Coordinates of C-alpha atoms and ligand atoms in Angstrom, one line a residue:
X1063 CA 138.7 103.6 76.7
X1064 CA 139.2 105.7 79.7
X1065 CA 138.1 109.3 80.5
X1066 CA 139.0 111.6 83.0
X1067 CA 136.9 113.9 84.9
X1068 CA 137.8 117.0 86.8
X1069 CA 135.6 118.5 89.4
X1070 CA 136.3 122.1 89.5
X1071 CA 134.4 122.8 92.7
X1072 CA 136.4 120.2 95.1
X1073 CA 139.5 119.8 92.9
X1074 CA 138.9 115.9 92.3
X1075 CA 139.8 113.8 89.9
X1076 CA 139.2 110.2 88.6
X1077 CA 138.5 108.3 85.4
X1078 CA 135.6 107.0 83.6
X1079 CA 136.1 103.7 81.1
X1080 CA 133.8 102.8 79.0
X1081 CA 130.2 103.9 79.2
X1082 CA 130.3 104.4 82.7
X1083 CA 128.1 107.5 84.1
X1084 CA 129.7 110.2 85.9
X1085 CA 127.8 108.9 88.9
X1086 CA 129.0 105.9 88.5
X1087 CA 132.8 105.9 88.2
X1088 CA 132.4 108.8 90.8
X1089 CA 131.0 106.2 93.2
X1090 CA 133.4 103.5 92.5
X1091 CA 136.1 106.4 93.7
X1092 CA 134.3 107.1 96.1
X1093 CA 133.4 110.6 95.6
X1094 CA 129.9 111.2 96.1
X1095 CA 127.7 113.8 94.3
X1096 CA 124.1 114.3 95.6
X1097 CA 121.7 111.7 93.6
X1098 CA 118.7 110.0 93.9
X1099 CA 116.8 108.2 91.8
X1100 CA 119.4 107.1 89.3
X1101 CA 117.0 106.9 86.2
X1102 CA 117.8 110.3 84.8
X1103 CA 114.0 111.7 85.8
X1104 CA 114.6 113.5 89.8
X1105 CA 117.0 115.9 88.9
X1106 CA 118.9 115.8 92.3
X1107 CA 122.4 115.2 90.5
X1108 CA 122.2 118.0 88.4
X1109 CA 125.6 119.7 87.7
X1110 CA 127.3 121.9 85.0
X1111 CA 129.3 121.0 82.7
X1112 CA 132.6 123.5 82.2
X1113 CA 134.0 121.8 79.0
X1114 CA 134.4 118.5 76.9
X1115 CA 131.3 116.3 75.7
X1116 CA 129.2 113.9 77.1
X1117 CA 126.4 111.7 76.0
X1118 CA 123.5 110.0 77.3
X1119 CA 121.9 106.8 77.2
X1120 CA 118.5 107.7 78.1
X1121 CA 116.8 111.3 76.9
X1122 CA 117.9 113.4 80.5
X1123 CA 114.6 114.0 81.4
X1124 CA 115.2 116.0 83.8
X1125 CA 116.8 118.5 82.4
X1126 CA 114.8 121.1 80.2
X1127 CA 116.3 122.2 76.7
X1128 CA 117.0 125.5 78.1
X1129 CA 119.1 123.8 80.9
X1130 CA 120.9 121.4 78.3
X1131 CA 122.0 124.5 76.2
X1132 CA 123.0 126.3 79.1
X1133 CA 125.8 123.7 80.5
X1134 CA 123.5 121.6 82.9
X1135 CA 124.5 117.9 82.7
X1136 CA 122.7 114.8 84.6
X1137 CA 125.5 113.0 86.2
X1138 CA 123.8 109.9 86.8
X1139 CA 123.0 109.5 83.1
X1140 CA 126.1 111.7 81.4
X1141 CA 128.7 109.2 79.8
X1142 CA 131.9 111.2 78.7
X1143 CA 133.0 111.3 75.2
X1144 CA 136.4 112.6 76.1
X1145 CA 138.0 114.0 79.1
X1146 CA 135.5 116.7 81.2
X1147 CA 135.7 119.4 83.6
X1148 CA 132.5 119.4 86.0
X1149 CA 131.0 121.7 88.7
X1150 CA 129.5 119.6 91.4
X1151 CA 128.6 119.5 94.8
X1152 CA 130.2 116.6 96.3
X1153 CA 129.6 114.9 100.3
X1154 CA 131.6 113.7 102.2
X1155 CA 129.2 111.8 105.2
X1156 CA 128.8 108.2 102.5
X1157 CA 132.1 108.6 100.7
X1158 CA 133.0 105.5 103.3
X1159 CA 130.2 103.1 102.3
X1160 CA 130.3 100.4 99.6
X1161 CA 127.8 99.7 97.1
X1162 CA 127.1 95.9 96.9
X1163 CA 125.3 93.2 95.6
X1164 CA 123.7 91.0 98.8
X1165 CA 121.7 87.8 99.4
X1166 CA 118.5 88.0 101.3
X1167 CA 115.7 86.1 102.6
X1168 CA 112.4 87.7 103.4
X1169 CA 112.1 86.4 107.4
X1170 CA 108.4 88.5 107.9
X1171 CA 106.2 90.1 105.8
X1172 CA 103.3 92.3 107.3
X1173 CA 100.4 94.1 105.3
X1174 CA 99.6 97.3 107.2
X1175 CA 97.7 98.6 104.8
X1176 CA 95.6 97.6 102.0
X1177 CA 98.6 98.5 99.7
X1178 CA 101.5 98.8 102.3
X1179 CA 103.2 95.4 102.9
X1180 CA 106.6 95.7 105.1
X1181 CA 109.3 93.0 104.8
X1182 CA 111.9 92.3 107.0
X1183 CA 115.4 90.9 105.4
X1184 CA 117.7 88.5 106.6
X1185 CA 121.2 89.4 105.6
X1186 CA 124.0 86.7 106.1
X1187 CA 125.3 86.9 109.2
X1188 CA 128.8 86.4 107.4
X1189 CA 128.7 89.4 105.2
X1190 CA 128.4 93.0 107.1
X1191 CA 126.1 95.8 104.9
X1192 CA 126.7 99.9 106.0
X1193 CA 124.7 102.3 105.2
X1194 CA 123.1 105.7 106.1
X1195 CA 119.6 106.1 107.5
X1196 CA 117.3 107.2 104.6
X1197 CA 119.0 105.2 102.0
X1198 CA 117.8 102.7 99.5
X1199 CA 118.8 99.6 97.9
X1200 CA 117.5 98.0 94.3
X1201 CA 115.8 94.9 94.5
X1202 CA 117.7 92.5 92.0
X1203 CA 115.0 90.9 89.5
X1204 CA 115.2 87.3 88.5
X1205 CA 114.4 88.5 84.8
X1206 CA 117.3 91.6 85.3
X1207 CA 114.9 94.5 86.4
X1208 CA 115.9 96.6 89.0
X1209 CA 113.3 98.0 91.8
X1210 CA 114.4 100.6 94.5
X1211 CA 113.4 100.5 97.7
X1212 CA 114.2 103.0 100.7
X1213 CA 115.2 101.2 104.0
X1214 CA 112.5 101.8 106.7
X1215 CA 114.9 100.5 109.4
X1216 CA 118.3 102.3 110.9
X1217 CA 121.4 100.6 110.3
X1218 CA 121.9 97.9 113.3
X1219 CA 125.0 94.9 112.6
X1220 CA 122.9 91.7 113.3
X1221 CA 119.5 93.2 112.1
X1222 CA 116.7 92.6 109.4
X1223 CA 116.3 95.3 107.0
X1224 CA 112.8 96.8 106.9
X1225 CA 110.8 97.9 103.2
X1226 CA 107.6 99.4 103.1
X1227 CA 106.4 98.2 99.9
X1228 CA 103.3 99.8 98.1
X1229 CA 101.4 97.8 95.6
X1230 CA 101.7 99.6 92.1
X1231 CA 98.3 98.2 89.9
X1232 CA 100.3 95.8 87.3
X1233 CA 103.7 96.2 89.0
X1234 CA 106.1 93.3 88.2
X1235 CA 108.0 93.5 91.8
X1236 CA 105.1 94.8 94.1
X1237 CA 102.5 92.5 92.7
X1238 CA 104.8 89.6 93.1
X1239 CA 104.9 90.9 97.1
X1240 CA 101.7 90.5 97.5
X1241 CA 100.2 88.1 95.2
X1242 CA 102.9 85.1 95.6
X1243 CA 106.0 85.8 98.0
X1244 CA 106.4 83.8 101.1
X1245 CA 108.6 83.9 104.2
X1246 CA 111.9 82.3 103.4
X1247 CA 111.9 83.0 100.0
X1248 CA 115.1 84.6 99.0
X1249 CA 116.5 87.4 96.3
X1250 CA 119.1 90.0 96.0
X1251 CA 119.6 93.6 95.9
X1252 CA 122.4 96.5 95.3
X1253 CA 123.4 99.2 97.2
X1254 CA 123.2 101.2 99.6
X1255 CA 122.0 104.0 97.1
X1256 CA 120.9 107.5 97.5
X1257 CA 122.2 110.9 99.3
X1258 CA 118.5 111.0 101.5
X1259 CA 120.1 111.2 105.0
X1260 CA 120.3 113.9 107.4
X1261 CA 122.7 116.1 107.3
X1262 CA 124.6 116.1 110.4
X1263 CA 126.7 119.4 110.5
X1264 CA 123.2 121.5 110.5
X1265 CA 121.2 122.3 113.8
X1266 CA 118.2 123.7 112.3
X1267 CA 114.4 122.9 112.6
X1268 CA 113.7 120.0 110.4
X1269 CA 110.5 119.6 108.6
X1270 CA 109.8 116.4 107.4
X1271 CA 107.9 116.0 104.5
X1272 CA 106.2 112.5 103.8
X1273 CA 103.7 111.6 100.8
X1274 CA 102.6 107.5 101.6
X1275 CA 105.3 105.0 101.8
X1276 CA 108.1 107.9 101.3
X1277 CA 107.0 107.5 105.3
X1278 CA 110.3 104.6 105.1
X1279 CA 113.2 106.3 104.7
X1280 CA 111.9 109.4 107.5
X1281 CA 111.3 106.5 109.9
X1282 CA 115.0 105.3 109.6
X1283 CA 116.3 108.6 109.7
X1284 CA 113.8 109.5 113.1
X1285 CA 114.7 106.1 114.3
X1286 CA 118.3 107.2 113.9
X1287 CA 118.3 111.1 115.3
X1288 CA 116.2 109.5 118.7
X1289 CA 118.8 106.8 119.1
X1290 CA 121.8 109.0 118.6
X1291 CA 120.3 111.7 121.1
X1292 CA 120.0 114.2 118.4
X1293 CA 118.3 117.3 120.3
X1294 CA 117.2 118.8 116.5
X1295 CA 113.5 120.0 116.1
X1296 CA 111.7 117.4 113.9
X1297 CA 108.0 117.8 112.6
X1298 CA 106.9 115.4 110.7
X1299 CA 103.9 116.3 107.8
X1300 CA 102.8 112.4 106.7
X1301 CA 99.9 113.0 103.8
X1302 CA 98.2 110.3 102.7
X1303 CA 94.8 109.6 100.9
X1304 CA 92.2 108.3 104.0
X1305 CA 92.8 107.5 107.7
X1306 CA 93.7 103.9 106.4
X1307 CA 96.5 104.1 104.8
X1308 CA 98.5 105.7 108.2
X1309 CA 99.9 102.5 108.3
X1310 CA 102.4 104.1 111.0
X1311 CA 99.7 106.3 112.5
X1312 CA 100.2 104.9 116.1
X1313 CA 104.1 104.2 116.5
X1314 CA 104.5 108.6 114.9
X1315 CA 101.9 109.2 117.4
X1316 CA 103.8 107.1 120.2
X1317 CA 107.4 108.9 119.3
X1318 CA 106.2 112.4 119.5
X1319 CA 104.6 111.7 123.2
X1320 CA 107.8 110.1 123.9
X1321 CA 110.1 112.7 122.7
X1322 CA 110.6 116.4 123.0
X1323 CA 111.6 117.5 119.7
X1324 CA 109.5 115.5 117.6
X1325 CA 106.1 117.1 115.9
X1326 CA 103.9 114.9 114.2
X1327 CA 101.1 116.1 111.6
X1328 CA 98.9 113.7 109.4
X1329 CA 97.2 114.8 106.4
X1330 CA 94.6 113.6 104.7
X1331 CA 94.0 114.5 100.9
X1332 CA 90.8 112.9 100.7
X1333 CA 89.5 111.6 104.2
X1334 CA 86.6 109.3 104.1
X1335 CA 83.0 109.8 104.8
X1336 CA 83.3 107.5 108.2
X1337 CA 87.1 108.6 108.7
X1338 CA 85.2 111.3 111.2
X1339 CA 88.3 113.4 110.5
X1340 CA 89.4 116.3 112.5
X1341 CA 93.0 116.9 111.5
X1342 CA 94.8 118.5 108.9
X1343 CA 93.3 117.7 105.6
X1344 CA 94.4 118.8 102.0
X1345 CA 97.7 118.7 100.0
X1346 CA 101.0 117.8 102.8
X1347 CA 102.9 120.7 101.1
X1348 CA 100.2 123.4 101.8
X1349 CA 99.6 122.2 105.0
X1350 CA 103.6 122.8 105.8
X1351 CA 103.3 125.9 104.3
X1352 CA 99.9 126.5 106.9
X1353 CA 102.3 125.4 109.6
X1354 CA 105.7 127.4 108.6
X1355 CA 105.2 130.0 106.5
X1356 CA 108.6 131.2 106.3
X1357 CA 111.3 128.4 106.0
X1358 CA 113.9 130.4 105.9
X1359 CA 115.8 129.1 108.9
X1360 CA 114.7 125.5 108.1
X1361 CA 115.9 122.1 106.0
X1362 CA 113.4 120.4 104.5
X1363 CA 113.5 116.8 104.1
X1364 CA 110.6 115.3 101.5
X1365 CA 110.0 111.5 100.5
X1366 CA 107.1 110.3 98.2
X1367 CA 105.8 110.5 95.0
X1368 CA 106.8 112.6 92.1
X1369 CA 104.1 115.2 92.3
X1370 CA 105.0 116.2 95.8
X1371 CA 108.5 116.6 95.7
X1372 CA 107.9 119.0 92.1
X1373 CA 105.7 121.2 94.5
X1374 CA 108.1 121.4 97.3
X1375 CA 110.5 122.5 94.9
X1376 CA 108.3 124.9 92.9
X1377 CA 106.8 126.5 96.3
X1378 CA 109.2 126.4 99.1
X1379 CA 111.8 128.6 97.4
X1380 CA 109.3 131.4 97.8
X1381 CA 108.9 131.1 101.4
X1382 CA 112.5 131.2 102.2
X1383 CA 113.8 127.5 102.0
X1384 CA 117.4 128.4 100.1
X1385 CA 117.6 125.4 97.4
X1386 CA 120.4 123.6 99.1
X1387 CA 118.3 122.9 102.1
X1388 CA 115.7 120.6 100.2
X1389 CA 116.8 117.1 100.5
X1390 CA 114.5 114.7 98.5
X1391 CA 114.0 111.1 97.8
X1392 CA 111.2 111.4 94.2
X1393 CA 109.7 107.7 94.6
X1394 CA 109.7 107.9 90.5
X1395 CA 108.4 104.5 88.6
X1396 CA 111.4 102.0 87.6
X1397 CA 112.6 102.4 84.0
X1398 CA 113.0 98.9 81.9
X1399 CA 115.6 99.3 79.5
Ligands
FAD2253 C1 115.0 106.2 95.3 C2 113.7 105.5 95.3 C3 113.2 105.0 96.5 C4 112.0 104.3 96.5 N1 111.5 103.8 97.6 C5 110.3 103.2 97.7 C6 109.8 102.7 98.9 O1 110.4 102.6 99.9 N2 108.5 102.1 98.9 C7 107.8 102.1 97.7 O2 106.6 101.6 97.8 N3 108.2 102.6 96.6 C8 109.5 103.2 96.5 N4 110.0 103.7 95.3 C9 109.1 103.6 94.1 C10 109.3 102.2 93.5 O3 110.6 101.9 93.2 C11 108.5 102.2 92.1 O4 107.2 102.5 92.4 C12 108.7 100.9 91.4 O5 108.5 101.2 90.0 C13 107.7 99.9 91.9 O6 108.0 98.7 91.2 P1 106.9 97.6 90.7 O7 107.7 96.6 90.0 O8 106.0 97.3 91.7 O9 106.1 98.5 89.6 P2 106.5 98.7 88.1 O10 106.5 97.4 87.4 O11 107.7 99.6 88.0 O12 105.3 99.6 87.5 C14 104.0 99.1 87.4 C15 103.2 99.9 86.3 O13 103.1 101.3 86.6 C16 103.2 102.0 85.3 N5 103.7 103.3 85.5 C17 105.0 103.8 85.2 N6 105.1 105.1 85.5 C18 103.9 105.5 86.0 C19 103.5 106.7 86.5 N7 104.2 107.8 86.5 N8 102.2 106.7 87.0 C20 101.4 105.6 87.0 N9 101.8 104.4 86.5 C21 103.1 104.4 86.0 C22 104.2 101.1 84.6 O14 104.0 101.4 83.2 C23 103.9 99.8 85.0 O15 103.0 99.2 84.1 C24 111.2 104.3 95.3 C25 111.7 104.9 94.1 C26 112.9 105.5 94.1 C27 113.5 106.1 92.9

């Protein structure tokens, strides 16, 4: 059983079969709407729906009963009952890349932190993989279970891919990273995944907002501007627990002696007794707000855990950041099915 599904906004078109999301069969056409984390819980892929039905396979979460009543629809999660009219934002700048299923083999692993371990992957040398600084892939599961993970590396042909991996207490694919994988083992992901990269048809101050390991995806996409020349103002706000987990604390502190347009501000949420900290300390998205009080000629780019991302979004609209200039990545837990 097909659908179709029209896009009032842009004018597109395609088809849905079976019970394939909107996300989904939009991505197999190539059309692109803004998404994240895929499991129906971040909210980036909002929408509205204009008319027809859909379903979902998982309670949207995201979206409040208020927004449900009033047209909103989750496109990663919404499976058409019959053919739909949408309102979407779509983009253009991945529309090119293709989402696939890749070997790997872990060729170094290095803990950094007491809970950070980055891995660097071997891809074939035979297969080529594109994609976007700031985008993630899903680790594929021997047992089916899927795991994302934001590339901490720029795209390069020939070179490893780079995963900050925190260790979640109990978690089935981090645990496994540090408790029993070795160099050379091997595994598979999907992807490229995810609408986190910087916009390129924008010259405005960029804050960066970065809450533990949502430091990967901001490193690729810093990697990227510096090696592309990008002359864009960058200030980077990295918040973290205690001076020990700055697993990146040196190389940040390297790149913004090395380059013009690049700020760098750790925070500390709750610094140590023998930390002897003098920097910024509290929640990251005060101290941006300490820092930049009005955002109103600013994008804001924000990476890390759930909590942060939900105050960037509750607070920054009231100091001027205009809605469509928060770009997140919500490092939200894996859901099992
Ligand atoms: C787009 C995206 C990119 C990501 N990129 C990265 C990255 O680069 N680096 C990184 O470290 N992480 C990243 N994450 C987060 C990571 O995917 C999850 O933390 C993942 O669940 C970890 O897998 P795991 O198998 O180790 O733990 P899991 O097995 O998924 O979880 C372990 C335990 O935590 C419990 N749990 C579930 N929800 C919560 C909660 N809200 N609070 C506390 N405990 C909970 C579970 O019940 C489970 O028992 C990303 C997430 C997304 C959506």
């Amino acid at each position: 059983m097909s659908f179709s599904v029209h896009n009032r906004k842009t004018g597109s078109r395609f088809d849905v079969e079976g019970d394939e999301t909107i996300l989904d069969a939009g991505l197999k056409h190539s059309i692109v709407f803004p998404y994240s984390c895929r499991g129906g819980t971040c909210g980036t892929c909002k929408a509205r729906l204009v008319s027809g039905e859909v379903g979902y396979a998982h309670p949207p979460q995201a979206l409040s009963p208020e927004e449900l009543a009033g047209g909103s629809v989750l496109l990663c999660q919404a499976v058409p009952s019959g053919d739909v009219e949408i309102e979407a934002t779509e983009l253009a700048a991945s529309a090119e890349i293709q989402i696939k299923i890749m070997p790997c083999r872990v060729a170094a692993m290095e803990q950094l932190a007491h809970d950070v371990m980055v891995l660097h992957l071997k891809l074939p040398a035979s297969q080529a993989f594109r994609y976007l600084a700031g985008q993630y892939i899903d680790i594929l599961m021997r047992d089916g279970r899927r795991r994302s993970f934001s590339m901490a590396s720029r795209p390069q042909a020939g070179q490893d891919l780079e995963l900050h991996v925190r260790h979640v207490p109990e978690g089935a694919f981090s645990s496994r990273v540090f408790d029993s994988m070795k160099v050379k083992d091997l595994m598979r992901f999907q992807g490229p995944f995810g609408t986190f990269f910087l916009r390129e048809d924008s010259d405005r101050p960029a804050i960066l907002m970065a809450g533990g390991t949502g430091l990967a995806p901001i490193k690729a996409l810093l990697d990227q501007a510096f090696a592309d020349d990008n002359h864009r103002q960058f200030h980077l706000f990295w918040g973290v627990r205690a001076r020990r987990d700055l697993y990146l604390h040196e190389l940040l502190e390297t790149w913004a002696a090395e380059h013009e347009n690049f700020r760098y501000t750790p925070v500390l949420s709750e610094p140590a007794a023998d930390d002897d900290w003098r920097g910024e300390s509290g929640f990251v998205h005060e101290v941006v707000l300490k820092h930049v009080d009005d955002l109103s000629a600013h994008e804001v780019y924000a990476c890390g855990p759930p909590v942060m991302i939900d105050a960037a979004k509750a607070q920054f609209p009231a100091h001027g950041l205009a809605p469509d200039r928060l770009f997140y990545d919500s490092f939200e837990f894996a859901v099992d099915d």
